[in-house]
Tab-separated table of C-alpha atoms in Angstrom:
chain	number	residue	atom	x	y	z
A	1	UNK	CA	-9.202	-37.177	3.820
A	2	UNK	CA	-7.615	-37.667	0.458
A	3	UNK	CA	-4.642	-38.572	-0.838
A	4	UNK	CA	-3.049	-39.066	-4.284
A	5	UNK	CA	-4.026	-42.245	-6.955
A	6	UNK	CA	-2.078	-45.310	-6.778
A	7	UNK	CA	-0.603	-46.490	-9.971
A	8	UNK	CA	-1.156	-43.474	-11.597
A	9	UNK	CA	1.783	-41.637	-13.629
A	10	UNK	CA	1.946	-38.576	-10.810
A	11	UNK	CA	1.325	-40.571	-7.916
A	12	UNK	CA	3.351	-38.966	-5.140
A	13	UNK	CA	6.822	-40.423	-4.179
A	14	UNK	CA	6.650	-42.219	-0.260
A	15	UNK	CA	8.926	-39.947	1.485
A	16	UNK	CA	9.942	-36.280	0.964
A	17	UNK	CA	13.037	-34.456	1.797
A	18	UNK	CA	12.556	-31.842	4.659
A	19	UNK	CA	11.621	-28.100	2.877
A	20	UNK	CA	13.588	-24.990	4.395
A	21	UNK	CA	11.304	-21.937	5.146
A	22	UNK	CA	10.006	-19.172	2.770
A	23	UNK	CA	9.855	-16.285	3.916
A	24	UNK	CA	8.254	-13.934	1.637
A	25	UNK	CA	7.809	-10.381	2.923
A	26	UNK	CA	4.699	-8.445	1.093
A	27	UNK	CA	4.558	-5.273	-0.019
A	28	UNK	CA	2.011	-3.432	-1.928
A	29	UNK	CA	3.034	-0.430	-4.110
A	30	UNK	CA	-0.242	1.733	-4.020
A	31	UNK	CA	0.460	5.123	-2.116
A	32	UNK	CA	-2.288	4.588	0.443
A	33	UNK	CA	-0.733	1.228	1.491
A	34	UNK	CA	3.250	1.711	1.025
A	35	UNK	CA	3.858	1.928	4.657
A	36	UNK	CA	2.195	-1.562	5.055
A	37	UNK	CA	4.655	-4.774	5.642
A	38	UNK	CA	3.285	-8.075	6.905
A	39	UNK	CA	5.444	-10.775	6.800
A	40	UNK	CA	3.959	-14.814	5.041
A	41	UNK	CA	6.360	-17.343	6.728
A	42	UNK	CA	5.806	-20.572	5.628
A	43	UNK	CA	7.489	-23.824	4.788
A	44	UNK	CA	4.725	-25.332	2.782
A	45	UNK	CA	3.026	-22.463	1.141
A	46	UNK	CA	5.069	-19.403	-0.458
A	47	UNK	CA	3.095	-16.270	-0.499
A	48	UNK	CA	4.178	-12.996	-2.830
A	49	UNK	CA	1.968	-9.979	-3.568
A	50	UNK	CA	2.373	-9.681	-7.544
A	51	UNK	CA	-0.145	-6.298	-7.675
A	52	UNK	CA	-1.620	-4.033	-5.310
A	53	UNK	CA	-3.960	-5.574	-2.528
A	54	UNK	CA	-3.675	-8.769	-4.142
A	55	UNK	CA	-1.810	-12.269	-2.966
A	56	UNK	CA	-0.614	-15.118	-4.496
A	57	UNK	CA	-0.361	-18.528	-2.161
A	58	UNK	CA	1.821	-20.860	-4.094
A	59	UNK	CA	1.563	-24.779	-2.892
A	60	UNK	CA	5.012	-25.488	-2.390
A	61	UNK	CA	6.235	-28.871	-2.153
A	62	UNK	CA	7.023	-29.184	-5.465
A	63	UNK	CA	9.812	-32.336	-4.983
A	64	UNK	CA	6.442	-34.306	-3.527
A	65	UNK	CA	3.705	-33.243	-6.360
A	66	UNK	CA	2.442	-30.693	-3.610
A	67	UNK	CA	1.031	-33.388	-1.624
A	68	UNK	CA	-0.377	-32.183	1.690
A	69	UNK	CA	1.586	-33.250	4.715
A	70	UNK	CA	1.189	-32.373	8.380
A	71	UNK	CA	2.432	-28.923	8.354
A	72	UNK	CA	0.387	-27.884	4.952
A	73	UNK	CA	-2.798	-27.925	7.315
A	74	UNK	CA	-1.479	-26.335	10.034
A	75	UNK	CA	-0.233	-23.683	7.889
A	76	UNK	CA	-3.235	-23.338	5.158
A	77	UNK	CA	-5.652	-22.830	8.275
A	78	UNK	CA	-2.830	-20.108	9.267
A	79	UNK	CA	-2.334	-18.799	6.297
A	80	UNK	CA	-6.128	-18.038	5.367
A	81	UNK	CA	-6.903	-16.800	8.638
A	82	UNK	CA	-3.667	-13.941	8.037
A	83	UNK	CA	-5.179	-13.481	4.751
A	84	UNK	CA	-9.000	-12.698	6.145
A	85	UNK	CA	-7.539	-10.200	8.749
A	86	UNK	CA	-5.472	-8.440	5.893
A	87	UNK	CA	-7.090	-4.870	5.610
A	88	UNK	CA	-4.907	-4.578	2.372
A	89	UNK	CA	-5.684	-7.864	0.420
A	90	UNK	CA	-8.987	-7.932	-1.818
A	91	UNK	CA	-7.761	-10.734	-3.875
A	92	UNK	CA	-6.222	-13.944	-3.985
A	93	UNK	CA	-4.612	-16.275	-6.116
A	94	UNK	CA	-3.776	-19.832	-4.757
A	95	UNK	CA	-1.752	-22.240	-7.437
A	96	UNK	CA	0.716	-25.368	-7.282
A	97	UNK	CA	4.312	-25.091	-7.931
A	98	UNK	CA	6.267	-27.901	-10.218
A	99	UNK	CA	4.638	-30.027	-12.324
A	100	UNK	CA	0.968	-29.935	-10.781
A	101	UNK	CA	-1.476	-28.283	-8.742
A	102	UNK	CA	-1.626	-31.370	-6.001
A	103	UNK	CA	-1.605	-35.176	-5.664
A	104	UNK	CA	-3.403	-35.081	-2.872
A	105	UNK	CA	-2.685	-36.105	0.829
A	106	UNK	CA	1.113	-37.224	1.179
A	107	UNK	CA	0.587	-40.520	3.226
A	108	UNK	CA	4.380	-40.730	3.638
A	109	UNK	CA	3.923	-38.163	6.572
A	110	UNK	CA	1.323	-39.909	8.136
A	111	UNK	CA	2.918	-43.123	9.283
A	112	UNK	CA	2.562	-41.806	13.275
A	113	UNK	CA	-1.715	-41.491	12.639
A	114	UNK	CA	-1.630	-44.770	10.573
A	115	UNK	CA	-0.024	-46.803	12.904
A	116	UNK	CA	-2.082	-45.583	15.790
A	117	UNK	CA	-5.107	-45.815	14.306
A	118	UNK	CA	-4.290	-49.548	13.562
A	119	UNK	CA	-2.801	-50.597	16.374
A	120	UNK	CA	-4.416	-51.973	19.368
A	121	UNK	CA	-6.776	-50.184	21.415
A	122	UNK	CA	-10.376	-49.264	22.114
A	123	UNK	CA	-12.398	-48.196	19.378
A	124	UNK	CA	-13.913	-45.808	20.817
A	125	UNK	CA	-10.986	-43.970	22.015
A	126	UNK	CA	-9.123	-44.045	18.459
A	127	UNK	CA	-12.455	-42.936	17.182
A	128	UNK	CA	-12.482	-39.765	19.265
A	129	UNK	CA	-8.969	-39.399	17.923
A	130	UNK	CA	-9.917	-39.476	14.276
A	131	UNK	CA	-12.932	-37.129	14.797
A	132	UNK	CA	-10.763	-34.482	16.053
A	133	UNK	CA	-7.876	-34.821	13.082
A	134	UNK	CA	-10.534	-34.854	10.592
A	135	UNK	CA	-12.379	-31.867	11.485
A	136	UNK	CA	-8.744	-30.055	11.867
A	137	UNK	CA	-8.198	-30.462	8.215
A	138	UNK	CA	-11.522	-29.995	7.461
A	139	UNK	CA	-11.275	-26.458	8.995
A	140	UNK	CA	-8.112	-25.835	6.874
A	141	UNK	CA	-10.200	-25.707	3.478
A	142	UNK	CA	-13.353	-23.921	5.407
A	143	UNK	CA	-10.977	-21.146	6.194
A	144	UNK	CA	-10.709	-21.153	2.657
A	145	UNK	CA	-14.169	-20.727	1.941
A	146	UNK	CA	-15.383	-18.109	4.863
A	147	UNK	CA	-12.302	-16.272	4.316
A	148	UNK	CA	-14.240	-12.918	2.871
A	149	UNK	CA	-11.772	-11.707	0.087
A	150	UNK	CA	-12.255	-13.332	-3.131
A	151	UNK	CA	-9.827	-16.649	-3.958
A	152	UNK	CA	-9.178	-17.912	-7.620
A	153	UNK	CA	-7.621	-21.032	-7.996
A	154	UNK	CA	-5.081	-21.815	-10.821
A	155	UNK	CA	-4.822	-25.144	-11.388
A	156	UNK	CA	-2.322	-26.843	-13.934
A	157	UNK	CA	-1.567	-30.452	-14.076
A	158	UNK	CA	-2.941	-33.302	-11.827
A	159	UNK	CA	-5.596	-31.911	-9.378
A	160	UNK	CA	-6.537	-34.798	-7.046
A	161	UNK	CA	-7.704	-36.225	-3.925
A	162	UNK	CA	-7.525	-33.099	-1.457
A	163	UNK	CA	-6.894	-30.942	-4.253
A	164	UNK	CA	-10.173	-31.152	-5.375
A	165	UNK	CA	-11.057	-30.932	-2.085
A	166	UNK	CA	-8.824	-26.957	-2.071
A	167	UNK	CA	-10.347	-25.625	-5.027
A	168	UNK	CA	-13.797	-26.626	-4.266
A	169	UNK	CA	-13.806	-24.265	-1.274
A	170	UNK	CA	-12.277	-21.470	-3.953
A	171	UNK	CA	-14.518	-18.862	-5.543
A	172	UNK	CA	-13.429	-19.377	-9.115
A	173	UNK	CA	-11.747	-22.010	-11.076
A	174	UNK	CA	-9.317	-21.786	-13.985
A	175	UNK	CA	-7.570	-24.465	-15.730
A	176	UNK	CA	-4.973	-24.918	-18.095
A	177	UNK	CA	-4.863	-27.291	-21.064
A	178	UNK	CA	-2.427	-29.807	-19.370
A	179	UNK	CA	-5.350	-30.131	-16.040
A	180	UNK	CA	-7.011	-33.313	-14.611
A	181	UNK	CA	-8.952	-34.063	-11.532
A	182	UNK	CA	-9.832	-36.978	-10.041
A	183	UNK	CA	-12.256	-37.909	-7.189
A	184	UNK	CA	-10.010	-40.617	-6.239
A	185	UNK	CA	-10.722	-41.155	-2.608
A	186	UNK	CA	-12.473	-44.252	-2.872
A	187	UNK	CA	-9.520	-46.387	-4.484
A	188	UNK	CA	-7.578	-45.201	-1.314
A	189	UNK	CA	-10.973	-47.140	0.478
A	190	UNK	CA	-12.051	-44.086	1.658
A	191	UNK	CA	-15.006	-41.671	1.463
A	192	UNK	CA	-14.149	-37.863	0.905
A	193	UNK	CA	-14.399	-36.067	4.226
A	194	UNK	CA	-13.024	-32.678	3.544
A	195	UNK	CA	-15.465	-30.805	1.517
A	196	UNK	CA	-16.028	-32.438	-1.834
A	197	UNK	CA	-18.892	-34.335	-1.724
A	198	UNK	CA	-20.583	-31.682	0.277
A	199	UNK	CA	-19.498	-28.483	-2.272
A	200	UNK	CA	-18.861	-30.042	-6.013
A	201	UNK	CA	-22.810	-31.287	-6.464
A	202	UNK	CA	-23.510	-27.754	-5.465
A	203	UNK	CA	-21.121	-26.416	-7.946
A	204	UNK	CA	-21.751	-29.086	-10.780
A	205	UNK	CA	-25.800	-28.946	-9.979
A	206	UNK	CA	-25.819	-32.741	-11.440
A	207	UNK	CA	-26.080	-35.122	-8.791
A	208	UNK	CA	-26.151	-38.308	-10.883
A	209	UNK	CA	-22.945	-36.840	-12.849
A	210	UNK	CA	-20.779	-36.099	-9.724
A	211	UNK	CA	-22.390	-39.832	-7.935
A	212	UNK	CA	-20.421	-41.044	-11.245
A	213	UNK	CA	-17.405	-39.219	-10.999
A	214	UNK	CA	-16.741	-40.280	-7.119
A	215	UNK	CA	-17.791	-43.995	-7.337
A	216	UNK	CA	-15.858	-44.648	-10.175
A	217	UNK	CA	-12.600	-42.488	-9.786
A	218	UNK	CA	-12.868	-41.395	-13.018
A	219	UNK	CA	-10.454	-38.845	-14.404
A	220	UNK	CA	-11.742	-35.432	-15.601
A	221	UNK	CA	-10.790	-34.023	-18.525
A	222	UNK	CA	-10.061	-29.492	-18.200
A	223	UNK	CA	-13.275	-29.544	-21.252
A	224	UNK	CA	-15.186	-31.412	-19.357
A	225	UNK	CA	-14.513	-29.740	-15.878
A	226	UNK	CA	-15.576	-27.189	-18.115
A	227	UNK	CA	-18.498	-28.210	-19.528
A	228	UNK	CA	-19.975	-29.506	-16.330
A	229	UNK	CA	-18.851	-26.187	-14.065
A	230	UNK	CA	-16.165	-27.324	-12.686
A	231	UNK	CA	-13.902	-25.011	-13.662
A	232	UNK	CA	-15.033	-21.374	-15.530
A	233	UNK	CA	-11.910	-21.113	-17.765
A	234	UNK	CA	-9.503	-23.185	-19.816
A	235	UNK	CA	-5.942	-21.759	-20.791
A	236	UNK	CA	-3.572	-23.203	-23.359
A	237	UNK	CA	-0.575	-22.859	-20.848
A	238	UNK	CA	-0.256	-22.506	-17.222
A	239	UNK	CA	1.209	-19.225	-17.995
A	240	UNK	CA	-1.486	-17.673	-19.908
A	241	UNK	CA	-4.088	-18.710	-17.145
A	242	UNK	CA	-1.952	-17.062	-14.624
A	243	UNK	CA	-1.780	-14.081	-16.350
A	244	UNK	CA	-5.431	-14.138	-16.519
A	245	UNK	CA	-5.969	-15.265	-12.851
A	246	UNK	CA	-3.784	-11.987	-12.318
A	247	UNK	CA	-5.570	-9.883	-14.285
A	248	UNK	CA	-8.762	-10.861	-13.352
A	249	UNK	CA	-7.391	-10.563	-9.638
A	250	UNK	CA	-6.731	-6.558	-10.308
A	251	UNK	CA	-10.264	-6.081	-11.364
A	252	UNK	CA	-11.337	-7.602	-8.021
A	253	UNK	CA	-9.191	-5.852	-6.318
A	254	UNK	CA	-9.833	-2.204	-7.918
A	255	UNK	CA	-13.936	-2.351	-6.896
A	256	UNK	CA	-14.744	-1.694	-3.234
A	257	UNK	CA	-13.973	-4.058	-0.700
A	258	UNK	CA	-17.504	-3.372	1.054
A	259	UNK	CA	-19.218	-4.342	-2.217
A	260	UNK	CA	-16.887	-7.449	-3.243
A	261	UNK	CA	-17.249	-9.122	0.082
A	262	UNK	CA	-20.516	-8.380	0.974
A	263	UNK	CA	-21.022	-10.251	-2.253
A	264	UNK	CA	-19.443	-13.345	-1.355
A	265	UNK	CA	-21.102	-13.195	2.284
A	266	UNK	CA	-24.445	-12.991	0.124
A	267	UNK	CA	-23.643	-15.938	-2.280
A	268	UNK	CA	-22.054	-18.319	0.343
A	269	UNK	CA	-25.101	-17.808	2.536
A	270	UNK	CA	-27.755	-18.048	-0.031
A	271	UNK	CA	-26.031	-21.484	-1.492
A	272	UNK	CA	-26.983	-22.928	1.908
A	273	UNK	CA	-30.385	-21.213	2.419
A	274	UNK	CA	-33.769	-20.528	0.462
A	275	UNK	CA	-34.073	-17.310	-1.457
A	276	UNK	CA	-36.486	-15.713	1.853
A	277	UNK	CA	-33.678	-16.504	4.087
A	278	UNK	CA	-31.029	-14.906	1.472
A	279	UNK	CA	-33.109	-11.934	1.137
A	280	UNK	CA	-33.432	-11.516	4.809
A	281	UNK	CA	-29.635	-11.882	5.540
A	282	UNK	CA	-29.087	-9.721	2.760
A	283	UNK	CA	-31.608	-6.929	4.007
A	284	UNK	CA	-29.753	-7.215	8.140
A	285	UNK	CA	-26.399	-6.906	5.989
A	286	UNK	CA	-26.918	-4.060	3.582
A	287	UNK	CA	-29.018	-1.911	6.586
A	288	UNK	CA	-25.139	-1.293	7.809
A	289	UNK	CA	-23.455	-1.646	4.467
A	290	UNK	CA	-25.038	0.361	2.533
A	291	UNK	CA	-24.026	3.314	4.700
A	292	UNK	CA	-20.493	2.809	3.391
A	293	UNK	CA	-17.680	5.698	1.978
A	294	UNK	CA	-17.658	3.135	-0.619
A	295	UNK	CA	-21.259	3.515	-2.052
A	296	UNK	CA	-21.128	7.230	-2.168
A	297	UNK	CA	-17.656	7.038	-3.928
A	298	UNK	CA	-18.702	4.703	-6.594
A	299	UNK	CA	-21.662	6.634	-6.985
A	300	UNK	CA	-19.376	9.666	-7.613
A	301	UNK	CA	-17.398	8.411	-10.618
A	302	UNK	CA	-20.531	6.760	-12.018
A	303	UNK	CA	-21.681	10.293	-12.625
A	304	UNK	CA	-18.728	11.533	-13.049
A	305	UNK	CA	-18.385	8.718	-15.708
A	306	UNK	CA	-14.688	8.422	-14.408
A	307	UNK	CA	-12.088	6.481	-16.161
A	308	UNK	CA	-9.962	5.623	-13.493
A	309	UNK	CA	-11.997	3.461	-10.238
A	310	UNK	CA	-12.462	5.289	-7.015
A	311	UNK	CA	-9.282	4.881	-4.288
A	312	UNK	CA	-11.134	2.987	-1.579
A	313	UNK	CA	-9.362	2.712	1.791
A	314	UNK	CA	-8.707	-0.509	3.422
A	315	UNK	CA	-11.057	-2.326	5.378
């Protein structure tokens, strides 16, 4: 698990003031979908729909650096799973409210697992404890990953600890000018359990590079997160990359759903398998797919040579 730097400039503060609830009740525009309402309660996360079919999850703890506390996992894993049942979303944006994207894991809410993880008692028993908190928040970020609609994630200021742990499970990265990320787990005396060591080499495609980055702690620069993959974009402001997340978002969310996640079925799977085994998914997968309204629709207005998209219906 991670958790924010210590000594560091936006380390988070020990103890945070309870948050109220915010409710945030969506409601897309688009004349297919006006009828729909779904209502986003959370007390950690605040969730808005800025353009049609798409959603923005805002980290909101913004008094603590966004650090992740108890409820933050419970609700991310709730949150994601909403979003993946949505027949309206196509997109999503997830970004950090305040000063910065997230310090990490806010240890100040986990006095309770500390203390009974270092008290007495059998080993064995506390270790059977630990297994089963660790692959909870573990399954927080996959939900992340598996869910099928497309997630960018915006990420302005400090980016750290489970942070970097979030936006590796994300499809795309931006980053504004102002970003850093650090692998900082290990000066916490820790190894990174909840997804970056297993997803950033695969990203980054240098193994020595990353081995660097998480023995050492060392911060990343937004060029260099650049430069090495970490990120595809970098944005003078946190405002102009939002704007482009957005925008970049509506695209997404304008092409048909059957095509967009079928594609990120495709690439997730073929990431963890050889090309024969990708191609043979692929082949099961399109055999139904490829039967789609959608295909014959898209075909239409390439022919057509339409300036507007097709209207695809939910899915």
């Amino acid at each position: 698990m991670a958790g924010p730097s210590e000594g560091r400039s936006l380390s988070a503060p020990r103890q945070c003031a309870p948050k109220p609830n915010f409710p945030s009740l969506i409601r897309f525009t688009s004349s297919d979908s006006a009828a729909y309402t779904a209502t986003y309660d959370f007390e950690t996360l605040t969730v808005t729909a800025p353009d049609d079919h798409i959603l923005h999850v805002e980290l909101n703890r913004p008094e603590c650096y966004n650090a992740m506390n108890k409820m933050f996992w419970r609700e991310m894993l709730d949150c994601f799973r909403k979003i993946r049942d949505d027949r309206y979303c196509r997109a999503v944006i997830i970004s950090g409210s305040g000063q910065l994207f997230s310090a990490g894991l806010d240890y100040s809410d986990m006095q309770d697992i500390t203390s009974q993880v270092a008290g007495k008692g059998d080993v064995a028993r506390k270790a059977k404890f630990l297994l089963s908190l660790i692959a909870k928040y573990q399954e927080s970020f996959n939900a992340v990953e598996n869910c099928q609609k497309p997630v960018i994630a915006a990420i302005h200021g400090k980016c750290s600890g489970g942070g970097v742990d979030l936006v590796c499970a994300c499809d795309i990265r931006y980053a504004s000018q102002d970003a850093f990320f650090e692998i900082e787990q290990v000066d916490v005396g820790m190894a990174a359990d909840l997804g970056t060591l297993q997803r950033l080499p695969k990203i980054v495609g240098n193994d020595s590079l990353i081995r660097e980055y998480a023995y050492s702690c060392a911060k990343i620069d937004p060029e260099e997160a650049k430069h090495i993959g970490l990120v595809g974009r970098v944005f003078p402001t946190k405002e102009a990359m939002m704007t482009a997340a957005l925008g970049l978002a509506k695209v997404i969310a304008s092409k048909s759903p059957v095509a967009i996640q079928g594609t990120k079925v495709a690439l997730n799977f073929s990431r963890d398998h050889s090309v024969q085994d990708g191609l043979q998914f692929m082949t099961y997968w399109n055999m139904t797919m490829l039967q789609s309204e959608d295909v014959l629709k898209a075909a239409e207005a390439t022919i057509n040579k339409s300036d507007k998209p097709p209207r695809y219906s939910k899915l």
